[in-house]
Amino acid sequence: MIPDLAALHAQGAAQQPTYPDTDAVDAAVARLRHMPPLVFAGECDELKSKLAAVSRGEAFLLQGGDCAETFAGVTADNVRNKLRVLLQMAVVLTYAGSVPVVKLGRLAGQYAKPRSSDTETREGVTLPAYRGDAVNGFDFTEAARTPDPQRLVDVYNASASTLNLIRAFVNGGYADLRQVHTWNNDFVRESPHAQRYEQMANEIERALTFMKAIGAEPDQFHRVDFHSSHEALVLEYEHAMTRIDSRTELPYDVSSHFVWIGERTRQIDGAHVELLSRIQNPIGVKLGPTTTADDALALAAKLNPSNEAGRLTFITRFGASKIRDGLPSLVEKVTAAGVRVAWVCDPMHGNTFEASSGYKTRRFDDVIEEVQGFFDVHRSLGTWPGGVHVELTGDDVTECVGGGEALAEMDLGNRYESVCDPRLNRVQSLELSFLVAEMLRKA
C-alpha cells in the first residue's frame, strides 16, 4: 500500500517547500483527494505498453515541453504552439526512423522545480527561492515568495485546463498528418539550412502522396495519441493525486500518465523513490554524471522489482563533454543484468551555463553534441537509443544560443521568457528533430 504523507516526510524528503501554515496544507490536500482524476489508469497502462516497445527498440520517445509551466501560460495559443512543434518533430522522427514515435508532453503538471538553494538574496534581502508556480510566486517580494498550499489546487485546475485543450486539439483535426507536414514544409522553406532538410521533407511528401493515391486513409492520419508527464516533486500533490484503480485495486498517480524522479531526489532510501515504487504508472529517473552503475541497478530493483517492460525509463543527463565517458558503463552493466529499461537522452540539463549578461543559457551545438554522443554510445554497445527529453517551447523566444538563427549571447534579452531554465525555441526544436532524424536513420 501507499505510505502516508507523514511517513514519507519522516524519510527526510528532499526539495520540499516549507509551508508556514500546516492547517492550510491539510485543507489543500483534503480538497485534492476529492478531485476527479486528471488521467485514467487505463491510459497509463496504454503508455506503459508503448514504452515497452521503446525498451525493445521498436519505438522512439519524444518527450518535450516547458522547463517550468506557469499559470499565466495556460492559454489556448500557448498550449497549441507547444503541441504543434511536438507534432512537427514527431512526423520527421517517425519517417526517418521508420518506427512509431511515442509523444509525451512535459506539460499539464510541470509546475514545481528543485532548487540548489532554499533562499535567494538580492541587494541584501533574502527570501525563499522560487520553486515553481506550484509552490510560490516568481516576483521577488515576501508575499509572492511565501509558499502557499492553495497553489497545489491551482496546479490541478491549470493541468485540467491544459489536458482539455490538448484532447480537443488532437481529436479535432489539428493533428492531421497532412496539415502537420505542411507546417514542416513551411519551416524548411524559411530555414537557413533548408537544403539539408528539404530532401527529407520531399520524401515525406512523396510518401503521403502515394498513400493518398492508393486510397489509404487510416485513423492515424487524422489524430494522434498524446500523453502528459511531469517531475513528481511536491509530495503533498503527488500523494493526494494517488488513487486506487477500480479495475485492478492497485494505486496510480492520476495527476499524469508518466512521472519522473529528478537527479536531486533519486536517493534510494528517499521519499520520492519510495512513493513512486508503489504506483503503477510508467515512471522515469534522471541519471547524471555522479550516477554509478550500481546506483542504476539499485534503482531498477527498487522501482521495478518484477522487471516489467515499459515500467522504467532511465533519462540520462551527463553534459556534452561527459556523455561518452560516463554513459557506457551504465548501459553495459544494466544491460548485462537483464534489466528492461528504456534509455532516453536529456541533452539540456547538463549543458547550462551563465552568459556574460547574467542569463542562464545553453548552446544549441552542445545539445546536439550530447544527443550525438548518446547515439554513438548505444551504437557501439548494440543497444537502442530510445528517445530524447527536451525543454522546448513553440514560441520564438531567445533563451538558447546558436542554431540556424545564430542567436548570440547579446540576443538573449530580446525575448527571454522562461522563469527557470532556458528552452529551445520553435526553430531550434525543429532543427533538433531533423538532426536527430539523421542519427535515427543510422541507428
Short mmCIF file of C-alpha atoms in Angstrom, two decimals:
data_model
loop_
_atom_site.label_atom_id
_atom_site.label_comp_id
_atom_site.label_asym_id
_atom_site.label_seq_id
_atom_site.Cartn_x
_atom_site.Cartn_y
_atom_site.Cartn_z
CA MET A 1 0.00 0.00 0.00
CA ILE A 2 0.94 3.67 -0.26
CA PRO A 3 2.81 5.03 2.80
CA ASP A 4 1.07 8.02 4.36
CA LEU A 5 2.38 11.54 3.93
CA ALA A 6 3.79 11.74 7.43
CA ALA A 7 5.82 8.59 6.87
CA LEU A 8 7.19 9.95 3.59
CA HIS A 9 8.17 13.26 5.16
CA ALA A 10 9.80 11.36 8.03
CA GLN A 11 12.23 9.97 5.46
CA GLY A 12 13.70 13.45 5.14
CA ALA A 13 12.09 14.21 1.80
CA ALA A 14 14.39 16.39 -0.32
CA GLN A 15 13.41 19.59 -2.15
CA GLN A 16 10.13 20.20 -0.30
CA PRO A 17 8.68 23.66 0.39
CA THR A 18 8.42 24.87 3.98
CA TYR A 19 4.80 25.88 4.46
CA PRO A 20 4.13 28.35 7.29
CA ASP A 21 0.52 27.17 7.84
CA THR A 22 0.11 23.41 8.31
CA ASP A 23 -3.69 23.67 8.60
CA ALA A 24 -3.81 25.27 5.14
CA VAL A 25 -1.67 22.40 3.78
CA ASP A 26 -4.08 19.83 5.25
CA ALA A 27 -7.04 21.67 3.74
CA ALA A 28 -5.45 21.80 0.26
CA VAL A 29 -4.51 18.11 0.38
CA ALA A 30 -8.01 17.15 1.56
CA ARG A 31 -9.53 19.08 -1.32
CA LEU A 32 -7.22 17.45 -3.88
CA ARG A 33 -8.09 13.97 -2.60
CA HIS A 34 -11.70 14.57 -3.64
CA MET A 35 -10.93 15.94 -7.10
CA PRO A 36 -11.63 13.73 -10.14
CA PRO A 37 -8.57 12.10 -11.75
CA LEU A 38 -6.74 14.13 -14.37
CA VAL A 39 -5.80 10.96 -16.26
CA PHE A 40 -7.10 7.40 -16.13
CA ALA A 41 -5.29 4.25 -15.10
CA GLY A 42 -6.06 2.61 -18.44
CA GLU A 43 -4.35 5.49 -20.26
CA CYS A 44 -1.27 4.99 -18.06
CA ASP A 45 -1.26 1.30 -18.95
CA GLU A 46 -1.52 2.19 -22.63
CA LEU A 47 1.53 4.45 -22.35
CA LYS A 48 3.38 1.73 -20.48
CA SER A 49 2.85 -0.66 -23.39
CA LYS A 50 4.20 1.98 -25.80
CA LEU A 51 7.27 2.49 -23.61
CA ALA A 52 7.76 -1.28 -23.54
CA ALA A 53 8.16 -1.05 -27.32
CA VAL A 54 10.74 1.72 -26.77
CA SER A 55 12.69 -0.53 -24.39
CA ARG A 56 12.71 -3.29 -27.05
CA GLY A 57 13.98 -0.96 -29.77
CA GLU A 58 10.65 -0.92 -31.60
CA ALA A 59 9.70 2.74 -30.95
CA PHE A 60 11.27 6.10 -30.10
CA LEU A 61 10.21 8.51 -27.34
CA LEU A 62 9.85 12.25 -27.93
CA GLN A 63 9.31 13.99 -24.60
CA GLY A 64 9.23 17.78 -24.53
CA GLY A 65 7.77 20.94 -23.10
CA ASP A 66 8.44 23.75 -20.67
CA CYS A 67 11.16 23.73 -18.05
CA ALA A 68 8.54 25.08 -15.66
CA GLU A 69 4.96 25.77 -16.65
CA THR A 70 3.26 28.90 -15.30
CA PHE A 71 -0.38 29.55 -14.54
CA ALA A 72 -0.24 32.58 -16.84
CA GLY A 73 0.90 30.28 -19.66
CA VAL A 74 -2.32 28.24 -19.68
CA THR A 75 -3.77 29.79 -22.82
CA ALA A 76 -5.07 28.18 -26.00
CA ASP A 77 -2.30 29.81 -28.06
CA ASN A 78 0.48 28.72 -25.74
CA VAL A 79 -0.70 25.12 -25.45
CA ARG A 80 -1.39 24.88 -29.19
CA ASN A 81 2.09 26.19 -30.07
CA LYS A 82 3.81 23.61 -27.85
CA LEU A 83 1.64 20.82 -29.22
CA ARG A 84 2.28 21.97 -32.77
CA VAL A 85 6.07 21.88 -32.51
CA LEU A 86 5.99 18.43 -30.85
CA LEU A 87 3.73 17.07 -33.61
CA GLN A 88 6.05 18.54 -36.26
CA MET A 89 9.09 16.96 -34.63
CA ALA A 90 7.32 13.61 -34.32
CA VAL A 91 6.46 13.45 -38.04
CA VAL A 92 10.11 13.95 -39.00
CA LEU A 93 11.35 11.38 -36.47
CA THR A 94 8.71 8.82 -37.40
CA TYR A 95 9.59 8.98 -41.07
CA ALA A 96 13.35 8.90 -40.55
CA GLY A 97 13.35 6.10 -38.01
CA SER A 98 10.58 4.05 -39.60
CA VAL A 99 9.41 3.35 -36.04
CA PRO A 100 6.45 4.71 -34.06
CA VAL A 101 7.24 7.85 -32.06
CA VAL A 102 5.70 7.97 -28.60
CA LYS A 103 4.61 11.56 -27.93
CA LEU A 104 4.92 12.64 -24.31
CA GLY A 105 4.39 16.25 -23.29
CA ARG A 106 6.35 17.77 -20.45
CA LEU A 107 3.18 19.62 -19.53
CA ALA A 108 -0.10 19.66 -17.59
CA GLY A 109 1.72 19.33 -14.27
CA GLN A 110 5.29 20.63 -14.66
CA TYR A 111 4.79 23.42 -12.13
CA ALA A 112 7.45 22.60 -9.50
CA LYS A 113 11.23 22.79 -9.79
CA PRO A 114 14.07 21.66 -7.49
CA ARG A 115 16.49 24.40 -6.44
CA SER A 116 20.15 24.34 -5.44
CA SER A 117 19.42 26.73 -2.54
CA ASP A 118 16.37 27.24 -0.33
CA THR A 119 16.81 31.01 -0.44
CA GLU A 120 17.71 33.80 -2.84
CA THR A 121 19.41 37.05 -1.86
CA ARG A 122 19.19 40.32 -3.79
CA GLU A 123 20.68 43.60 -2.58
CA GLY A 124 20.85 42.36 0.99
CA VAL A 125 17.29 40.96 1.03
CA THR A 126 16.92 37.19 1.48
CA LEU A 127 13.68 35.42 0.53
CA PRO A 128 12.64 31.83 -0.23
CA ALA A 129 13.79 30.65 -3.67
CA TYR A 130 11.18 30.43 -6.42
CA ARG A 131 10.23 26.74 -6.64
CA GLY A 132 7.70 26.99 -9.43
CA ASP A 133 4.11 28.20 -9.52
CA ALA A 134 3.06 25.07 -7.61
CA VAL A 135 4.81 26.48 -4.56
CA ASN A 136 5.23 30.26 -4.72
CA GLY A 137 5.36 33.30 -6.99
CA PHE A 138 8.23 34.48 -9.18
CA ASP A 139 8.12 38.14 -8.05
CA PHE A 140 10.84 38.95 -5.51
CA THR A 141 8.56 40.00 -2.67
CA GLU A 142 7.87 38.37 0.67
CA ALA A 143 4.20 37.88 -0.18
CA ALA A 144 4.93 36.22 -3.53
CA ARG A 145 7.78 34.03 -2.28
CA THR A 146 5.97 32.63 0.77
CA PRO A 147 4.96 29.02 -0.09
CA ASP A 148 1.16 28.76 -0.44
CA PRO A 149 -0.51 25.31 -0.42
CA GLN A 150 -3.57 26.69 -2.23
CA ARG A 151 -1.31 26.77 -5.29
CA LEU A 152 -1.46 22.96 -5.37
CA VAL A 153 -5.19 23.21 -6.06
CA ASP A 154 -4.36 25.81 -8.72
CA VAL A 155 -1.95 23.29 -10.30
CA TYR A 156 -4.77 20.78 -10.53
CA ASN A 157 -7.09 23.30 -12.21
CA ALA A 158 -4.40 24.54 -14.62
CA SER A 159 -3.45 20.96 -15.53
CA ALA A 160 -7.10 20.07 -16.14
CA SER A 161 -7.46 23.05 -18.49
CA THR A 162 -4.28 22.13 -20.36
CA LEU A 163 -5.35 18.50 -20.80
CA ASN A 164 -8.78 19.59 -22.03
CA LEU A 165 -7.16 21.81 -24.66
CA ILE A 166 -4.77 19.07 -25.79
CA ARG A 167 -7.53 16.48 -26.09
CA ALA A 168 -9.62 18.91 -28.13
CA PHE A 169 -6.72 19.70 -30.46
CA VAL A 170 -5.55 16.12 -31.09
CA ASN A 171 -9.07 14.80 -31.66
CA GLY A 172 -10.41 17.82 -33.53
CA GLY A 173 -8.32 17.71 -36.69
CA TYR A 174 -5.36 19.79 -35.53
CA ALA A 175 -3.08 16.74 -35.53
CA ASP A 176 -3.94 15.68 -39.09
CA LEU A 177 -0.74 14.32 -40.62
CA ARG A 178 -1.00 16.27 -43.88
CA GLN A 179 -1.54 19.52 -42.03
CA VAL A 180 1.43 18.90 -39.74
CA HIS A 181 3.61 18.09 -42.73
CA THR A 182 2.55 21.33 -44.43
CA TRP A 183 3.84 23.18 -41.37
CA ASN A 184 7.17 21.38 -41.78
CA ASN A 185 7.32 22.36 -45.46
CA ASP A 186 6.86 25.98 -44.41
CA PHE A 187 9.67 25.62 -41.86
CA VAL A 188 12.04 24.09 -44.41
CA ARG A 189 11.44 26.96 -46.83
CA GLU A 190 12.27 29.51 -44.12
CA SER A 191 15.20 27.64 -42.57
CA PRO A 192 18.77 28.80 -43.20
CA HIS A 193 19.61 25.10 -43.52
CA ALA A 194 16.76 24.50 -45.98
CA GLN A 195 18.81 22.33 -48.34
CA ARG A 196 19.80 19.97 -45.54
CA TYR A 197 16.20 19.37 -44.52
CA GLU A 198 14.50 19.66 -47.89
CA GLN A 199 15.33 16.14 -49.04
CA MET A 200 13.62 14.55 -46.05
CA ALA A 201 10.63 16.87 -46.35
CA ASN A 202 10.29 15.92 -50.02
CA GLU A 203 10.49 12.21 -49.18
CA ILE A 204 7.68 12.58 -46.64
CA GLU A 205 5.66 14.47 -49.25
CA ARG A 206 6.07 11.62 -51.76
CA ALA A 207 5.10 9.02 -49.15
CA LEU A 208 1.92 10.95 -48.27
CA THR A 209 1.05 11.40 -51.96
CA PHE A 210 1.47 7.66 -52.51
CA MET A 211 -0.76 6.81 -49.55
CA LYS A 212 -3.44 9.17 -50.85
CA ALA A 213 -3.17 7.70 -54.37
CA ILE A 214 -3.88 4.17 -53.14
CA GLY A 215 -6.80 5.40 -51.05
CA ALA A 216 -5.18 4.80 -47.66
CA GLU A 217 -6.92 6.94 -45.03
CA PRO A 218 -6.17 5.28 -41.68
CA ASP A 219 -7.39 6.91 -38.50
CA GLN A 220 -3.75 7.50 -37.51
CA PHE A 221 -3.54 10.11 -40.29
CA HIS A 222 -6.07 12.31 -38.54
CA ARG A 223 -5.42 12.01 -34.81
CA VAL A 224 -2.56 11.05 -32.50
CA ASP A 225 -2.06 9.57 -29.07
CA PHE A 226 -0.55 12.18 -26.76
CA HIS A 227 0.32 11.71 -23.10
CA SER A 228 1.35 14.00 -20.25
CA SER A 229 4.28 13.91 -17.84
CA HIS A 230 5.98 15.93 -15.12
CA GLU A 231 8.57 15.61 -12.38
CA ALA A 232 6.97 14.18 -9.23
CA LEU A 233 8.44 16.65 -6.78
CA VAL A 234 5.95 18.10 -4.25
CA LEU A 235 4.88 15.11 -2.17
CA GLU A 236 1.61 16.68 -0.98
CA TYR A 237 0.36 16.93 -4.56
CA GLU A 238 1.51 13.53 -5.84
CA HIS A 239 0.30 11.71 -2.73
CA ALA A 240 -3.13 13.40 -2.83
CA MET A 241 -3.48 12.51 -6.53
CA THR A 242 -2.68 8.82 -5.95
CA ARG A 243 -5.81 6.69 -6.11
CA ILE A 244 -6.79 3.02 -6.09
CA ASP A 245 -7.87 1.92 -9.58
CA SER A 246 -11.34 0.31 -9.51
CA ARG A 247 -10.35 -2.27 -12.16
CA THR A 248 -7.20 -3.61 -10.55
CA GLU A 249 -7.36 -2.37 -6.93
CA LEU A 250 -3.82 -1.02 -7.48
CA PRO A 251 -2.56 2.54 -6.88
CA TYR A 252 -1.96 5.01 -9.73
CA ASP A 253 -0.83 8.63 -9.59
CA VAL A 254 -3.67 10.16 -11.62
CA SER A 255 -2.02 13.60 -11.87
CA SER A 256 -0.19 12.48 -15.04
CA HIS A 257 0.38 9.47 -17.28
CA PHE A 258 4.14 9.43 -16.62
CA VAL A 259 6.04 10.91 -13.68
CA TRP A 260 9.76 11.00 -13.08
CA ILE A 261 12.23 11.40 -10.22
CA GLY A 262 14.86 14.11 -10.64
CA GLU A 263 18.61 13.92 -10.18
CA ARG A 264 18.29 15.68 -6.81
CA THR A 265 15.61 13.37 -5.39
CA ARG A 266 16.67 9.89 -6.56
CA GLN A 267 18.10 8.77 -3.18
CA ILE A 268 17.42 5.01 -2.97
CA ASP A 269 16.11 5.38 0.61
CA GLY A 270 14.37 8.69 -0.12
CA ALA A 271 10.69 9.58 -0.06
CA HIS A 272 10.34 10.12 -3.82
CA VAL A 273 11.73 6.71 -4.73
CA GLU A 274 9.55 5.17 -2.03
CA LEU A 275 6.35 6.78 -3.32
CA LEU A 276 6.99 6.03 -7.00
CA SER A 277 7.94 2.44 -6.20
CA ARG A 278 4.33 1.89 -5.03
CA ILE A 279 2.39 3.31 -8.01
CA GLN A 280 1.60 1.50 -11.26
CA ASN A 281 2.31 4.36 -13.70
CA PRO A 282 5.24 4.19 -16.08
CA ILE A 283 7.99 6.18 -14.35
CA GLY A 284 11.38 7.69 -15.11
CA VAL A 285 14.56 8.54 -13.22
CA LYS A 286 17.10 11.20 -14.18
CA LEU A 287 20.68 9.90 -14.07
CA GLY A 288 23.53 12.43 -14.05
CA PRO A 289 27.34 12.17 -14.10
CA THR A 290 27.54 11.17 -10.41
CA THR A 291 25.44 8.04 -11.06
CA THR A 292 27.24 4.70 -10.83
CA ALA A 293 26.10 1.50 -12.49
CA ASP A 294 25.36 0.12 -9.02
CA ASP A 295 23.13 3.15 -8.34
CA ALA A 296 21.20 2.44 -11.55
CA LEU A 297 20.82 -1.26 -10.73
CA ALA A 298 19.63 -0.48 -7.18
CA LEU A 299 17.05 1.98 -8.52
CA ALA A 300 15.82 -0.57 -11.04
CA ALA A 301 15.48 -3.22 -8.33
CA LYS A 302 13.53 -0.87 -6.06
CA LEU A 303 11.33 0.77 -8.70
CA ASN A 304 10.71 -2.22 -10.99
CA PRO A 305 11.27 -5.40 -8.96
CA SER A 306 9.25 -7.51 -11.41
CA ASN A 307 11.35 -6.18 -14.33
CA GLU A 308 8.22 -5.20 -16.26
CA ALA A 309 8.94 -3.81 -19.72
CA GLY A 310 7.75 -0.20 -20.11
CA ARG A 311 7.64 0.45 -16.38
CA LEU A 312 11.03 2.19 -16.04
CA THR A 313 12.82 4.79 -18.17
CA PHE A 314 16.34 5.99 -17.43
CA ILE A 315 16.74 9.60 -18.57
CA THR A 316 20.46 10.40 -18.80
CA ARG A 317 21.73 13.97 -18.38
CA PHE A 318 25.52 13.98 -18.41
CA GLY A 319 26.51 17.05 -20.41
CA ALA A 320 28.08 17.06 -23.87
CA SER A 321 31.63 16.71 -22.52
CA LYS A 322 30.84 13.76 -20.22
CA ILE A 323 28.30 11.60 -22.08
CA ARG A 324 30.81 9.44 -23.98
CA ASP A 325 32.83 8.67 -20.85
CA GLY A 326 30.02 8.32 -18.33
CA LEU A 327 27.24 6.52 -20.17
CA PRO A 328 28.89 3.29 -21.46
CA SER A 329 29.46 1.63 -18.08
CA LEU A 330 25.86 2.32 -17.03
CA VAL A 331 24.37 0.87 -20.20
CA GLU A 332 26.73 -2.10 -20.24
CA LYS A 333 26.08 -3.20 -16.66
CA VAL A 334 22.34 -2.56 -16.72
CA THR A 335 22.04 -4.49 -19.98
CA ALA A 336 24.23 -7.33 -18.70
CA ALA A 337 21.96 -7.62 -15.65
CA GLY A 338 18.96 -8.18 -17.93
CA VAL A 339 17.17 -5.06 -16.71
CA ARG A 340 14.32 -3.98 -19.01
CA VAL A 341 14.60 -0.22 -19.33
CA ALA A 342 14.13 2.46 -21.95
CA TRP A 343 17.18 4.72 -22.36
CA VAL A 344 16.36 8.37 -23.10
CA CYS A 345 18.69 11.36 -23.50
CA ASP A 346 18.09 14.68 -21.74
CA PRO A 347 20.63 16.90 -23.55
CA MET A 348 19.54 20.06 -21.75
CA HIS A 349 20.30 19.90 -18.03
CA GLY A 350 23.99 19.04 -18.27
CA ASN A 351 24.73 21.91 -20.64
CA THR A 352 23.53 25.03 -18.80
CA PHE A 353 25.86 27.97 -18.22
CA GLU A 354 25.58 31.64 -17.32
CA ALA A 355 26.11 34.11 -20.14
CA SER A 356 28.11 37.29 -19.58
CA SER A 357 24.77 39.14 -19.46
CA GLY A 358 23.70 37.05 -16.46
CA TYR A 359 21.13 34.94 -18.31
CA LYS A 360 21.17 31.17 -17.89
CA THR A 361 21.53 29.67 -21.34
CA ARG A 362 22.55 26.60 -23.35
CA ARG A 363 24.41 26.23 -26.63
CA PHE A 364 22.44 24.50 -29.36
CA ASP A 365 25.66 22.80 -30.51
CA ASP A 366 26.16 21.31 -27.01
CA VAL A 367 22.61 19.96 -27.04
CA ILE A 368 23.20 18.29 -30.41
CA GLU A 369 26.62 17.00 -29.32
CA GLU A 370 25.14 15.29 -26.26
CA VAL A 371 22.44 13.60 -28.36
CA GLN A 372 25.12 12.50 -30.85
CA GLY A 373 27.21 11.09 -28.01
CA PHE A 374 24.16 9.25 -26.68
CA PHE A 375 23.54 7.68 -30.10
CA ASP A 376 27.24 6.84 -30.57
CA VAL A 377 27.45 5.05 -27.22
CA HIS A 378 24.36 2.97 -27.89
CA ARG A 379 25.50 2.14 -31.41
CA SER A 380 28.88 0.95 -30.09
CA LEU A 381 27.17 -1.27 -27.48
CA GLY A 382 24.46 -2.61 -29.77
CA THR A 383 21.71 -1.10 -27.61
CA TRP A 384 18.78 1.13 -28.58
CA PRO A 385 18.92 4.92 -28.13
CA GLY A 386 15.30 5.12 -27.04
CA GLY A 387 14.43 8.79 -27.15
CA VAL A 388 15.06 12.43 -26.28
CA HIS A 389 13.72 14.55 -23.41
CA VAL A 390 13.88 18.23 -24.32
CA GLU A 391 12.92 21.54 -22.73
CA LEU A 392 11.29 23.49 -25.54
CA THR A 393 8.56 25.92 -26.44
CA GLY A 394 6.57 26.57 -29.57
CA ASP A 395 7.31 30.29 -29.33
CA ASP A 396 10.09 32.39 -30.86
CA VAL A 397 11.95 33.00 -27.61
CA THR A 398 15.67 33.80 -27.32
CA GLU A 399 16.87 31.60 -24.47
CA CYS A 400 19.42 29.19 -26.03
CA VAL A 401 22.29 30.42 -28.22
CA GLY A 402 23.18 29.06 -31.65
CA GLY A 403 21.10 27.09 -34.11
CA GLY A 404 20.19 28.15 -37.63
CA GLU A 405 19.15 31.60 -36.43
CA ALA A 406 22.66 32.00 -34.99
CA LEU A 407 21.35 33.52 -31.74
CA ALA A 408 24.23 35.12 -29.81
CA GLU A 409 24.55 35.87 -26.11
CA MET A 410 23.73 39.51 -26.87
CA ASP A 411 20.35 38.38 -28.27
CA LEU A 412 19.20 36.62 -25.08
CA GLY A 413 17.49 39.70 -23.66
CA ASN A 414 15.31 40.17 -26.76
CA ARG A 415 12.72 37.63 -25.65
CA TYR A 416 13.84 35.64 -22.60
CA GLU A 417 10.61 34.41 -21.04
CA SER A 418 11.49 31.28 -19.04
CA VAL A 419 11.07 31.62 -15.28
CA CYS A 420 13.61 28.87 -14.70
CA ASP A 421 15.83 27.16 -17.29
CA PRO A 422 16.37 28.14 -20.96
CA ARG A 423 14.31 26.34 -23.61
CA LEU A 424 14.84 25.66 -27.29
CA ASN A 425 12.58 27.88 -29.38
CA ARG A 426 10.34 26.71 -32.23
CA VAL A 427 13.05 26.89 -34.92
CA GLN A 428 15.74 25.27 -32.76
CA SER A 429 13.33 22.48 -31.77
CA LEU A 430 12.56 21.66 -35.40
CA GLU A 431 16.25 21.80 -36.33
CA LEU A 432 16.88 19.35 -33.49
CA SER A 433 14.27 16.96 -34.91
CA PHE A 434 15.88 16.95 -38.37
CA LEU A 435 19.35 16.39 -36.90
CA VAL A 436 18.15 13.62 -34.56
CA ALA A 437 16.29 12.11 -37.53
CA GLU A 438 19.60 11.74 -39.35
CA MET A 439 21.06 9.97 -36.29
CA LEU A 440 17.98 7.76 -36.06
CA ARG A 441 18.35 6.64 -39.66
CA LYS A 442 21.84 5.38 -38.88
CA ALA A 443 20.74 3.70 -35.65
#
